[in-house]
Coordinates of C-alpha atoms in Angstrom, one line a residue:
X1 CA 0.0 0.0 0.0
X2 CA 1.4 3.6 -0.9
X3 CA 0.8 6.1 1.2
X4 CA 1.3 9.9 0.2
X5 CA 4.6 10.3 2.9
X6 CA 6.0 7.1 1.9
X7 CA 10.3 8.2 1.3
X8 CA 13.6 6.6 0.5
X9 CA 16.6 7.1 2.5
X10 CA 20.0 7.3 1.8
X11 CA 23.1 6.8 4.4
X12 CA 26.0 9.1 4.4
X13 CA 28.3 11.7 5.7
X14 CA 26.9 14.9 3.7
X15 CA 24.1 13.4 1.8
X16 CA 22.3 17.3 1.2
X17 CA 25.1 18.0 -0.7
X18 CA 24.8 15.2 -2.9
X19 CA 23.2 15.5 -6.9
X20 CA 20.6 12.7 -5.8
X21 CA 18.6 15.0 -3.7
X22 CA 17.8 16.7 -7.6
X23 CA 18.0 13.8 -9.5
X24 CA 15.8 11.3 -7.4
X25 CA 12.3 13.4 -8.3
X26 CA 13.4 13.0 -11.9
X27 CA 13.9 9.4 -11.7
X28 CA 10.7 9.0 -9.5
X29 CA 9.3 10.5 -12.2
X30 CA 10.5 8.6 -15.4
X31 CA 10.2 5.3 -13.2
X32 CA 7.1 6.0 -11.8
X33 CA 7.6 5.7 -8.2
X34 CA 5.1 6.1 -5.2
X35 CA 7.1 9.1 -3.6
X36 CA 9.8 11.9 -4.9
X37 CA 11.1 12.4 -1.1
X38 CA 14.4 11.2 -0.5
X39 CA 15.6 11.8 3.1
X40 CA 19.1 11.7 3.8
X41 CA 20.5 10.1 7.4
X42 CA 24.0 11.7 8.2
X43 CA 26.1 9.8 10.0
X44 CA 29.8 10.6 11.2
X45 CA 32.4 8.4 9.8
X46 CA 33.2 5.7 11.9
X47 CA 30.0 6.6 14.6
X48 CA 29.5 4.0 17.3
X49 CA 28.1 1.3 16.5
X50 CA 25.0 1.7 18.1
X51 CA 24.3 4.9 16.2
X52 CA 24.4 2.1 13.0
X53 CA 21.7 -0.2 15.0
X54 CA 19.4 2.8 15.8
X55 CA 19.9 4.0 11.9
X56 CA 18.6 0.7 10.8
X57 CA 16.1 0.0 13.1
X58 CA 14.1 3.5 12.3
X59 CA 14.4 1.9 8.7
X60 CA 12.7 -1.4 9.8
X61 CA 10.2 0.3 11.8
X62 CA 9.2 3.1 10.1
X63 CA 6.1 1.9 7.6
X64 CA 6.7 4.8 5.3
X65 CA 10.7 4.6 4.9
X66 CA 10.7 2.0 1.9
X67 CA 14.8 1.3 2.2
X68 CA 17.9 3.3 1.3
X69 CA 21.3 3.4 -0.4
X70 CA 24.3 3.0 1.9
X71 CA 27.6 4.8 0.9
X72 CA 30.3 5.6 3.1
X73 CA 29.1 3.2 6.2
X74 CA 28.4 0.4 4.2
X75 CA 31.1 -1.9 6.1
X76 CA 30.5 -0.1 9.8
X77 CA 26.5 -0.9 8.8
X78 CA 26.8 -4.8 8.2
X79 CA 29.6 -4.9 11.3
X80 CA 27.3 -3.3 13.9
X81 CA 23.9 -4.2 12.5
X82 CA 23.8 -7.5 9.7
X83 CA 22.1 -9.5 12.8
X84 CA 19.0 -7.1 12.8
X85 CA 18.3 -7.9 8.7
X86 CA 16.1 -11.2 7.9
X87 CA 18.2 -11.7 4.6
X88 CA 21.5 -11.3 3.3
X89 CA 22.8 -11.8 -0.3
X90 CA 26.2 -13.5 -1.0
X91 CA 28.0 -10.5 -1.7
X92 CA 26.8 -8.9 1.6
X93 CA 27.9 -11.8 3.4
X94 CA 31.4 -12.2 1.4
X95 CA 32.5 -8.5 1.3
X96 CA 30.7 -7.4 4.6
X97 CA 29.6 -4.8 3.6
X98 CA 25.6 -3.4 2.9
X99 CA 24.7 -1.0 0.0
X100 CA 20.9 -1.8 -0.3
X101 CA 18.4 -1.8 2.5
X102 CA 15.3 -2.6 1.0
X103 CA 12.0 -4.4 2.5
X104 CA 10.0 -7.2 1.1
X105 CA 6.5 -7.1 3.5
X106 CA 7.9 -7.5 7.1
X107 CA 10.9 -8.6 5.8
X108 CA 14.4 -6.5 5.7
X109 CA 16.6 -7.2 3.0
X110 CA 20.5 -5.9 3.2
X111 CA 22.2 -6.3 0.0
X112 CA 26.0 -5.5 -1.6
X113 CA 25.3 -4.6 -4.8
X114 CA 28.9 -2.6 -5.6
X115 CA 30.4 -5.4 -7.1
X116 CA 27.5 -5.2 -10.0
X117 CA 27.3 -1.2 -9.8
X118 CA 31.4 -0.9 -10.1
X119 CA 31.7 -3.3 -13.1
X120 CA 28.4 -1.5 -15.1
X121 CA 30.6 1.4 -14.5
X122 CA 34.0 0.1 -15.9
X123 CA 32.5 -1.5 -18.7
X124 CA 31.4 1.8 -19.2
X125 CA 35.0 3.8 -19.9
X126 CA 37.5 0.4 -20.7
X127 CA 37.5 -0.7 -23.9
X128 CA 36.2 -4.6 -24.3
X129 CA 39.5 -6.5 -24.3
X130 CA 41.6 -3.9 -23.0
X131 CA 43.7 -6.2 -20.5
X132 CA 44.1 -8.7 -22.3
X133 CA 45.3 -6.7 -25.5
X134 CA 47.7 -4.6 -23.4
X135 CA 48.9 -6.7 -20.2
X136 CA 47.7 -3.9 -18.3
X137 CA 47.5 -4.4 -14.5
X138 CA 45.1 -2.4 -11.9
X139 CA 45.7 -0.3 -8.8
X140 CA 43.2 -0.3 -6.4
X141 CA 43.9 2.7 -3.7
X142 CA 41.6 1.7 -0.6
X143 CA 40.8 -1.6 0.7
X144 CA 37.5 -0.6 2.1
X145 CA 33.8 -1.0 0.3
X146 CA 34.7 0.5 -2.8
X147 CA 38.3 -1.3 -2.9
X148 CA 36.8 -4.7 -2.2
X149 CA 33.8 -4.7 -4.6
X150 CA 36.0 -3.2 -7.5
X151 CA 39.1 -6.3 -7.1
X152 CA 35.7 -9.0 -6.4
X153 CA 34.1 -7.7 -9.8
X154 CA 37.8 -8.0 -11.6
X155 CA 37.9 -11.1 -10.0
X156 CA 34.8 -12.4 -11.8
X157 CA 36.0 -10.6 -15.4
X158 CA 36.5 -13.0 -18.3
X159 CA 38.9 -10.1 -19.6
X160 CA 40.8 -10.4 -16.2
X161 CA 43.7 -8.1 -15.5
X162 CA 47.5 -9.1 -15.5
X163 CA 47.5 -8.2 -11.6
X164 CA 45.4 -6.4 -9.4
X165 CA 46.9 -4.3 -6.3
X166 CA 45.3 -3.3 -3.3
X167 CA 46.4 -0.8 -0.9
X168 CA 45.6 0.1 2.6
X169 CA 47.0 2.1 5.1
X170 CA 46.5 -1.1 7.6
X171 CA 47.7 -4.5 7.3
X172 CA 44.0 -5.6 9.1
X173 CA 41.8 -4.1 5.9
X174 CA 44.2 -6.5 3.3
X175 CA 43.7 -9.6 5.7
X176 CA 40.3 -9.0 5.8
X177 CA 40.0 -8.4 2.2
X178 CA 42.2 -11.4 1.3
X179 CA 40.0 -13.8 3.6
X180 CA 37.0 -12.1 1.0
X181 CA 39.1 -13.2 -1.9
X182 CA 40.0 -17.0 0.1
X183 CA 36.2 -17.4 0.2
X184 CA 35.4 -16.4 -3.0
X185 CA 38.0 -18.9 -4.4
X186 CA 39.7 -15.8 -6.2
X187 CA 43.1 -17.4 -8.1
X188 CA 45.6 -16.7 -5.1
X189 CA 48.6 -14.9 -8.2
X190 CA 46.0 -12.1 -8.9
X191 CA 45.8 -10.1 -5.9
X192 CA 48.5 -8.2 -4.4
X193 CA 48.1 -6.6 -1.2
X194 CA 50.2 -4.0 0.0
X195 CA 50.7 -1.7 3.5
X196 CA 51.1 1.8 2.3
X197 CA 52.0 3.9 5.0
X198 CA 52.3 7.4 3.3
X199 CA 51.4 8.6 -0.1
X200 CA 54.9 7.9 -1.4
X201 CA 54.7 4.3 -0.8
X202 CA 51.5 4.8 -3.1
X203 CA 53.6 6.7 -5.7
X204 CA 55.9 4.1 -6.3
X205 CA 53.3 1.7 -6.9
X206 CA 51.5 3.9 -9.4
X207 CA 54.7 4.2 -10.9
X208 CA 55.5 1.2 -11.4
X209 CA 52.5 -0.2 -12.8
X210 CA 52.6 -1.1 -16.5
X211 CA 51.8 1.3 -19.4
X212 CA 48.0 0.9 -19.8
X213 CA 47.3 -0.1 -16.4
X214 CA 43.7 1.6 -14.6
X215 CA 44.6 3.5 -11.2
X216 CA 41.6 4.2 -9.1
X217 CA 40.7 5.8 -5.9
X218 CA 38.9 3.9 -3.6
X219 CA 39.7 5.7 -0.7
X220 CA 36.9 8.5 -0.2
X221 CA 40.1 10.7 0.2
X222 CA 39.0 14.3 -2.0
X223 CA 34.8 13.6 -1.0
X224 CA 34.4 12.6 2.4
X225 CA 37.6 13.9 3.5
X226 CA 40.1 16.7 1.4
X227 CA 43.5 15.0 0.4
X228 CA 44.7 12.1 -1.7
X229 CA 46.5 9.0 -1.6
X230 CA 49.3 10.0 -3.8
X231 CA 51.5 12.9 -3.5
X232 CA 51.9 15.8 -6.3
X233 CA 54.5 14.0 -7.7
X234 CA 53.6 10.9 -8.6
X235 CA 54.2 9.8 -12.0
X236 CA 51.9 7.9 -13.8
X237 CA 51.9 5.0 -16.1
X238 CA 51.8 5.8 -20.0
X239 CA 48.3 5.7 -21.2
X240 CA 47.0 5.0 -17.9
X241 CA 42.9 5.1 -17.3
X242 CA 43.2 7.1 -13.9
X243 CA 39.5 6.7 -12.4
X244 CA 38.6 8.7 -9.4
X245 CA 35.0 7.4 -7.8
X246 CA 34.0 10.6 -6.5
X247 CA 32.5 12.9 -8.6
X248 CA 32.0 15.9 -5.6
X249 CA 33.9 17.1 -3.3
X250 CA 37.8 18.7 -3.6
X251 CA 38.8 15.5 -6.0
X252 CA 42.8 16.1 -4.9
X253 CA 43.4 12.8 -6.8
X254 CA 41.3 13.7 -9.7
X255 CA 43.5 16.9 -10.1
X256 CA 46.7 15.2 -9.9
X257 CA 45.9 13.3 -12.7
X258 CA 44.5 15.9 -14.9
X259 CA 47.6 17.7 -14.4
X260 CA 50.0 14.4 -16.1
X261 CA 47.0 13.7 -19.1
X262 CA 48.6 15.1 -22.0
X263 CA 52.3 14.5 -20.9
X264 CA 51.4 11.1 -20.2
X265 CA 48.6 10.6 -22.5
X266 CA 46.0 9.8 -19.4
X267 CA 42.6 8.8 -19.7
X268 CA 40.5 10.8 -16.8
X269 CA 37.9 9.3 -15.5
X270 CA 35.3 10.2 -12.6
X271 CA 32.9 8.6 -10.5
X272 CA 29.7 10.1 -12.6
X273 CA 28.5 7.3 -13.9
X274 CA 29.7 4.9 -11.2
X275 CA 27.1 7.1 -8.9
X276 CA 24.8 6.5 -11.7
X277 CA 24.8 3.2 -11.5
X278 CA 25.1 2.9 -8.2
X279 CA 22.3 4.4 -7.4
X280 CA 19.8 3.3 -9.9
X281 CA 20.4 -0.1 -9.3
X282 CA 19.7 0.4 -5.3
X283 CA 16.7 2.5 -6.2
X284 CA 15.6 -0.6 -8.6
X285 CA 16.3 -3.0 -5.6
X286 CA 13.9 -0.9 -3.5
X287 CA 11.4 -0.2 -5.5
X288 CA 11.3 -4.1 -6.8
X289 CA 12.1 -3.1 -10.8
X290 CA 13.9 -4.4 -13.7
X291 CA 15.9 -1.8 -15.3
X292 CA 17.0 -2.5 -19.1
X293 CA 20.3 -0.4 -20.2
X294 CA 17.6 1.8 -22.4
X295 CA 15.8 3.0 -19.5
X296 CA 19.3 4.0 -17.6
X297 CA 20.0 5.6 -20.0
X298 CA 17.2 7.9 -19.8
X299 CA 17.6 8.1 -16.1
X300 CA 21.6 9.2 -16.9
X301 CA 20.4 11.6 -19.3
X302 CA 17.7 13.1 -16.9
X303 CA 20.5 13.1 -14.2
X304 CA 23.4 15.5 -16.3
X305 CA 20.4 18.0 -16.4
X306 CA 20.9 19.0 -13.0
X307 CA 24.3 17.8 -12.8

């Protein structure tokens, strides 16, 4: 039953500040949704976790909330609060980590759904074949929700790259993250994990990654909080694809590369149509719809307007 104050939510750090809060109506619209009201919860990184519980059970209990997108807390969310869901998918479970809240009658659903949403969005900018035409490898900086979904979805590519490394500023996020990939039965020579304790141990891996090679930033570092993981003078690989996932905020990372793209012959790449994707397919978990590449599409297009 849909009731006139029925809303979506969505779980963040400085969600008013976000392009959803415009783009949401639009979509409601095109996708016919019962409501245009999305509500944001902010939440301080790394709150106590019963501030996670309490966040979660409003959304339970609350017969007009009708779910929401997680982005920042999606790891602190399953940690302090996966008991209080009646369903799990596998990649919730595997990654631990919860994107999706959505309800199905008196049933609440927590779902993972950036390993899907992160691929969509790399298919999106890489050329079909582009790893195994050039041997490139990947850098993955950040081992947290992002990090993990992106190295699980190049896990699962037929087009696989050469290597895939993962950073962290903590050795405890790469065991965690390699007990993910021990799980998932990930091939044990694909995924290197490496400490980096400043931003020049990141440079030197950047560096020394092969021409061709994607470098992304996984670390919320330029959104949530200003900075980057790599320094101003870090040197990229030839013809790199250098994707940042944020597509707000100060985008330090971003700017680096921007400043290397002709002299290196970059490929720039932000996190616009990662958040697309992202978002439509949480809205189409929610909501309980199929969504065929036409109709996101129209739902990208209707987003740039307000962009």
């Amino acid at each position: 039953m849909t009731r006139p104050d029925d809303y979506m939510g969505f779980v963040g750090v400085t969600t008013g500040s976000s392009s959803i809060m415009k783009v949401f109506p639009l979509w409601a619209d095109i996708l016919g949704l019962p409501t245009r009201t999305l509500v944001g919860h902010d939440l301080p990184m790394d709150a106590d976790p019963s501030v996670y519980r309490a966040m979660v059970e409003q959304i339970r209990d609350d017969e007009q909330h009708r779910g929401a997108l997680v982005t920042t807390h999606k790891m602190n969310v399953f940690a302090a609060a996966s008991d209080l869901f009646d369903e799990l998918d596998p990649f919730a479970v595997s990654c631990s980590e919860i994107s999706s809240i959505s309800k199905r009658g008196d049933r609440l659903i927590g779902r993972a759904k950036d390993p899907i949403t992160v691929d969509l969005a790399l298919n999106d900018f890489l050329p079909a074949g582009h790893f195994a035409r050039t041997g490139a490898e990947v850098v993955i900086l950040g081992a947290g929700g992002s990090g993990t979904a992106l190295s699980w979805a190049l896990a699962e590519r037929a087009d696989a790259p050469a290597r895939v490394t993962v950073t962290a500023r903590s050795q405890d996020k790469l065991d965690h993250l390699r007990e993910v990939h021990r799980q998932h039965g990930t091939a044990e020579d694909l995924i290197r994990y490496v400490v980096t304790e400043t931003p020049e141990d990141a440079d030197a891996l950047v560096a020394a990654a092969p021409a061709g090679s994607v470098i992304a930033n996984a670390t919320g570092l330029g959104k949530d909080r200003p900075g980057s993981p790599l320094t101003d003078a870090v040197e990229y690989p030839e013809h790199a694809w250098v994707w940042e996932f944020n597509y707000r905020g100060s985008l330090e990372f971003m700017h680096q590369a921007l400043a290397q793209r002709e002299v290196r012959s970059l490929q720039v790449v932000d996190g616009w149509r990662y958040f697309i994707h992202g978002w439509s397919q949480v809205v189409a978990d929610v909501f309980e719809l199929d969504l065929t590449p036409e109709i996101v599409e129209r739902l990208a297009t209707a987003a740039e307007s307000v962009r």
